[in-house]
mmCIF file of C-alpha atoms in Angstrom:
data_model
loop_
_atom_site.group_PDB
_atom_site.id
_atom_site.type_symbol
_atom_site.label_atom_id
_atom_site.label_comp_id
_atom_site.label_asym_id
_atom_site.label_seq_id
_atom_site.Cartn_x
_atom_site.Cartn_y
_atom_site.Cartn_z
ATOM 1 C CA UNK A 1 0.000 0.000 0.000
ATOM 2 C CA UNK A 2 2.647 2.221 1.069
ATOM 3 C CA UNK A 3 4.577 2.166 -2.682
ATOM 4 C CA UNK A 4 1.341 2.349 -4.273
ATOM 5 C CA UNK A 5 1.111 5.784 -2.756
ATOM 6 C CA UNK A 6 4.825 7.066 -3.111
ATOM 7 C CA UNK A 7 4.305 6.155 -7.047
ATOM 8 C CA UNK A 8 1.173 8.069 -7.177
ATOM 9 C CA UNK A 9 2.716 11.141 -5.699
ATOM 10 C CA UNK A 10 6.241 11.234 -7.888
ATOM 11 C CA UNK A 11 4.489 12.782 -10.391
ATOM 12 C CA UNK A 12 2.923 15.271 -8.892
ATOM 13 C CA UNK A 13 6.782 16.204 -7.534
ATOM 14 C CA UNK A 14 7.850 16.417 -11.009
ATOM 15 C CA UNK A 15 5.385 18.861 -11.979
ATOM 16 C CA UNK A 16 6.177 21.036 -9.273
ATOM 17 C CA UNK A 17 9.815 20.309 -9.714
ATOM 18 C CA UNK A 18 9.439 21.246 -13.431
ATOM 19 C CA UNK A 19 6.929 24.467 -12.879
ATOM 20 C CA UNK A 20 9.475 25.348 -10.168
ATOM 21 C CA UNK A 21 12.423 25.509 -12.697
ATOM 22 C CA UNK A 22 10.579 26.997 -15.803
ATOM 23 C CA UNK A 23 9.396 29.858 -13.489
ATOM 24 C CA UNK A 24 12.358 30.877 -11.870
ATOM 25 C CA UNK A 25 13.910 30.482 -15.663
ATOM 26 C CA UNK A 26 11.586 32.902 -16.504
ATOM 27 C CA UNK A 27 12.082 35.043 -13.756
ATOM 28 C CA UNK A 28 15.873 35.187 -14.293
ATOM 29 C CA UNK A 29 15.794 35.640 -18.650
ATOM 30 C CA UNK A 30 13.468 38.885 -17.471
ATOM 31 C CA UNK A 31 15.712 39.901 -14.871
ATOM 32 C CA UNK A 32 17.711 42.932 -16.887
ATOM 33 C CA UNK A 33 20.393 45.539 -15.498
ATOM 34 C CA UNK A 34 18.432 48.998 -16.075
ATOM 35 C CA UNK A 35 22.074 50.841 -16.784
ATOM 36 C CA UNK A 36 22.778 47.658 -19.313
ATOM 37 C CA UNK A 37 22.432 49.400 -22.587
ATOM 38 C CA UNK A 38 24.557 52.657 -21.659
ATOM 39 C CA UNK A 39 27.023 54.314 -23.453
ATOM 40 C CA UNK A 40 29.121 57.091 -22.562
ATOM 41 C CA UNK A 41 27.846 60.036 -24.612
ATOM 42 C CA UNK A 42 29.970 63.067 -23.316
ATOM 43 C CA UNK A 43 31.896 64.086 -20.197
ATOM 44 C CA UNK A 44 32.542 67.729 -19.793
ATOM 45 C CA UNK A 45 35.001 69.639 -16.937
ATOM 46 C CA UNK A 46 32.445 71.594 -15.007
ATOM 47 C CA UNK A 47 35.206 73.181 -12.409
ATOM 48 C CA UNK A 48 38.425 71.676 -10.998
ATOM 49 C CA UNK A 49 36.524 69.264 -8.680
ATOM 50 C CA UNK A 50 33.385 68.290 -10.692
ATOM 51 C CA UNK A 51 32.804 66.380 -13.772
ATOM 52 C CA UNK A 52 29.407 66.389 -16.137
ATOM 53 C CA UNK A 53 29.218 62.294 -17.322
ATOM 54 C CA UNK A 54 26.170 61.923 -19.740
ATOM 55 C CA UNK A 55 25.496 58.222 -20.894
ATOM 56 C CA UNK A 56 22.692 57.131 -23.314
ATOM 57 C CA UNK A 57 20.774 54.002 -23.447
ATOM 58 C CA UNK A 58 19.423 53.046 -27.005
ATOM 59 C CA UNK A 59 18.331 49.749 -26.652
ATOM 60 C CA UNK A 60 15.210 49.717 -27.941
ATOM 61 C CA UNK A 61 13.372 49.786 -31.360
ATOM 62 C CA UNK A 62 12.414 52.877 -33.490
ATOM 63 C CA UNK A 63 9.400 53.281 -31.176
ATOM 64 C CA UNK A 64 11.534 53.370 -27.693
ATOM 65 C CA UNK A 65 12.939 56.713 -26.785
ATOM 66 C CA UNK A 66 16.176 57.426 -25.782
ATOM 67 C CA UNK A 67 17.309 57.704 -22.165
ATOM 68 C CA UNK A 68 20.234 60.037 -21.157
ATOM 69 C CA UNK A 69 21.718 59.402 -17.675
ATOM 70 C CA UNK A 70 23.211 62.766 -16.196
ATOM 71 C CA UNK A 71 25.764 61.654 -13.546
ATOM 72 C CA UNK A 72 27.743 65.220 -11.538
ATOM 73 C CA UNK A 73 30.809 63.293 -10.115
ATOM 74 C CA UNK A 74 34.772 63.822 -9.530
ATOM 75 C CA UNK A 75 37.018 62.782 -12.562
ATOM 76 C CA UNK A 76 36.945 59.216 -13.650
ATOM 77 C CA UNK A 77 40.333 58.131 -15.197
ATOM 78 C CA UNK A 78 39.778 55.911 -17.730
ATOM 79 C CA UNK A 79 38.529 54.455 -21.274
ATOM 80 C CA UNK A 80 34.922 54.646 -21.987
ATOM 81 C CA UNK A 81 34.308 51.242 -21.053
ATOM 82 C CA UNK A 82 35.700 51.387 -17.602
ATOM 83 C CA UNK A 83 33.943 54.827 -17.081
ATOM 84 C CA UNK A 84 30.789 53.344 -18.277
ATOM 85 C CA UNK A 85 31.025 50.404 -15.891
ATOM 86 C CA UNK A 86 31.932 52.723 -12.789
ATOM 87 C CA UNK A 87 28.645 55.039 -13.880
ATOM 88 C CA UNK A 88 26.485 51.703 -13.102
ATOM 89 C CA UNK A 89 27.046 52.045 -9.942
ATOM 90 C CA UNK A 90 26.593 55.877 -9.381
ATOM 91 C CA UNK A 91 22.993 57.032 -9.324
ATOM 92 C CA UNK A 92 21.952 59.982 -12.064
ATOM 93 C CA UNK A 93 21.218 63.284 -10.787
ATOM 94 C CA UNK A 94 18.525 63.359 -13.713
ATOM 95 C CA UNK A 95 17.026 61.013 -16.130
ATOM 96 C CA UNK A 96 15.445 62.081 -19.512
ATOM 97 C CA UNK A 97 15.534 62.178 -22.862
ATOM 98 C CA UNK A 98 16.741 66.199 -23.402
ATOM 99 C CA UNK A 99 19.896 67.664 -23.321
ATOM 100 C CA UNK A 100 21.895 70.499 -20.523
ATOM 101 C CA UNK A 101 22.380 73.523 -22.081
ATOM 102 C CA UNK A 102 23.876 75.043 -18.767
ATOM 103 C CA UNK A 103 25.533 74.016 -15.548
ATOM 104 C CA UNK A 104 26.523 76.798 -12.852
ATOM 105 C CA UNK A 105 28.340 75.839 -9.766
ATOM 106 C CA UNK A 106 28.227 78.227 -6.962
ATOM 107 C CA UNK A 107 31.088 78.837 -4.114
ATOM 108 C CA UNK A 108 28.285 77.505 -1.386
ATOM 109 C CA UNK A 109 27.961 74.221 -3.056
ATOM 110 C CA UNK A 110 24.771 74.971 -5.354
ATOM 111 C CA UNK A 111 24.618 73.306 -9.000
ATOM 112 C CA UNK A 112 22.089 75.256 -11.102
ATOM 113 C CA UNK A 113 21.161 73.027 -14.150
ATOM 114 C CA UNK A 114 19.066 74.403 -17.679
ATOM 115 C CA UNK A 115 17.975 71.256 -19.207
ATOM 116 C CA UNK A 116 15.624 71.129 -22.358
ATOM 117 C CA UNK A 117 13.267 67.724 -22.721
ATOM 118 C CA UNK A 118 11.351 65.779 -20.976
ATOM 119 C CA UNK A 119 12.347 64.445 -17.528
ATOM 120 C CA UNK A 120 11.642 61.116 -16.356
ATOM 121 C CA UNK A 121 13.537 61.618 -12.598
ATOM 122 C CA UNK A 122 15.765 64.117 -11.031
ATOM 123 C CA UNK A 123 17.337 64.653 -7.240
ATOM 124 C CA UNK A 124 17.563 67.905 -5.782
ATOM 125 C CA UNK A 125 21.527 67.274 -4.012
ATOM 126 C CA UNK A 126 24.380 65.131 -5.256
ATOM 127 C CA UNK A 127 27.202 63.340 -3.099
ATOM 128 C CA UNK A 128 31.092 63.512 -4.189
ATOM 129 C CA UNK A 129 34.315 63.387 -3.481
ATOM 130 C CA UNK A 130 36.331 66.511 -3.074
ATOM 131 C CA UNK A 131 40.082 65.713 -1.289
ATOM 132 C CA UNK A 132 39.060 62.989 0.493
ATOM 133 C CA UNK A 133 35.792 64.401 1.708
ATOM 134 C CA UNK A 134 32.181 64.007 1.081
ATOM 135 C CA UNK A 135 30.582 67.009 -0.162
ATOM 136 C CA UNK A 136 26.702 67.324 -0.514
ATOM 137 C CA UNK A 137 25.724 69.689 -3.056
ATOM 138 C CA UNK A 138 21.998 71.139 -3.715
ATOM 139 C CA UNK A 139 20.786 71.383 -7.273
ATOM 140 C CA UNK A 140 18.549 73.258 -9.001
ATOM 141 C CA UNK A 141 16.727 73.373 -11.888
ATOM 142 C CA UNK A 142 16.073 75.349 -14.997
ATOM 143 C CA UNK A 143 13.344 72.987 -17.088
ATOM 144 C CA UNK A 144 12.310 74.414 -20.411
#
């Protein structure tokens, strides 16, 4: 009696041993790095201690738009590919699909940006590294 039950219940454990593995297959093939497609656009000297990095991600069709990544950060040293990898891991100050026209930097720390497009996110303050020490800067915004 007892293997007539174990038999009846192996296939139920391979179903759920197979729906199991196809799902988390699934799950994983969807699983995508946002920053994946970027590619380092520009990068522009803003003063001695700050850097403008702008990377663009055109992985998509005709119908997609394209994203720029605007990243405010201390010099990266290094070939587009490294800088493009060490932008992964730094978080945009603004997302869109426009362009800066302008970037003032103020002696108190304030970043006043004229961008032109549409905006998908922004942050009011960024986070760098100026001799060794963290510096918090505020940003603003001119949005045509």
């Amino acid at each position: 009696m007892h293997d007539k039950t174990v038999i009846n219940w192996i296939p139920v454990f391979l179903v759920l041993a197979l729906l199991i593995l196809a799902g988390g297959g699934f799950f994983v093939s969807n699983l995508q790095d946002v920053k994946s497609g970027d590619q380092l656009q520009h990068h522009y000297k803003i003063n001695n201690n700050l850097w403008l990095y702008i990377t663009e991600d055109r992985n998509g069709d005709a119908t997609n738009t394209i994203i720029n990544r605007f990243y405010l950060t201390g010099e990266i040293i290094g070939d587009e590919k490294f800088i493009t990898t060490k932008l992964k891991y730094e978080i945009p100050f603004l997302t869109g699909s426009g362009t800066i026209s302008h970037i003032k930097v103020s002696d108190d720390y304030t970043v006043t940006i004229t961008y032109s497009g549409k905006v998908y996110s922004l942050s009011n303050s960024i986070d760098y590294l100026l001799d060794g020490q963290q510096i918090s800067a505020h940003l603003s915004y001119i949005i045509n």
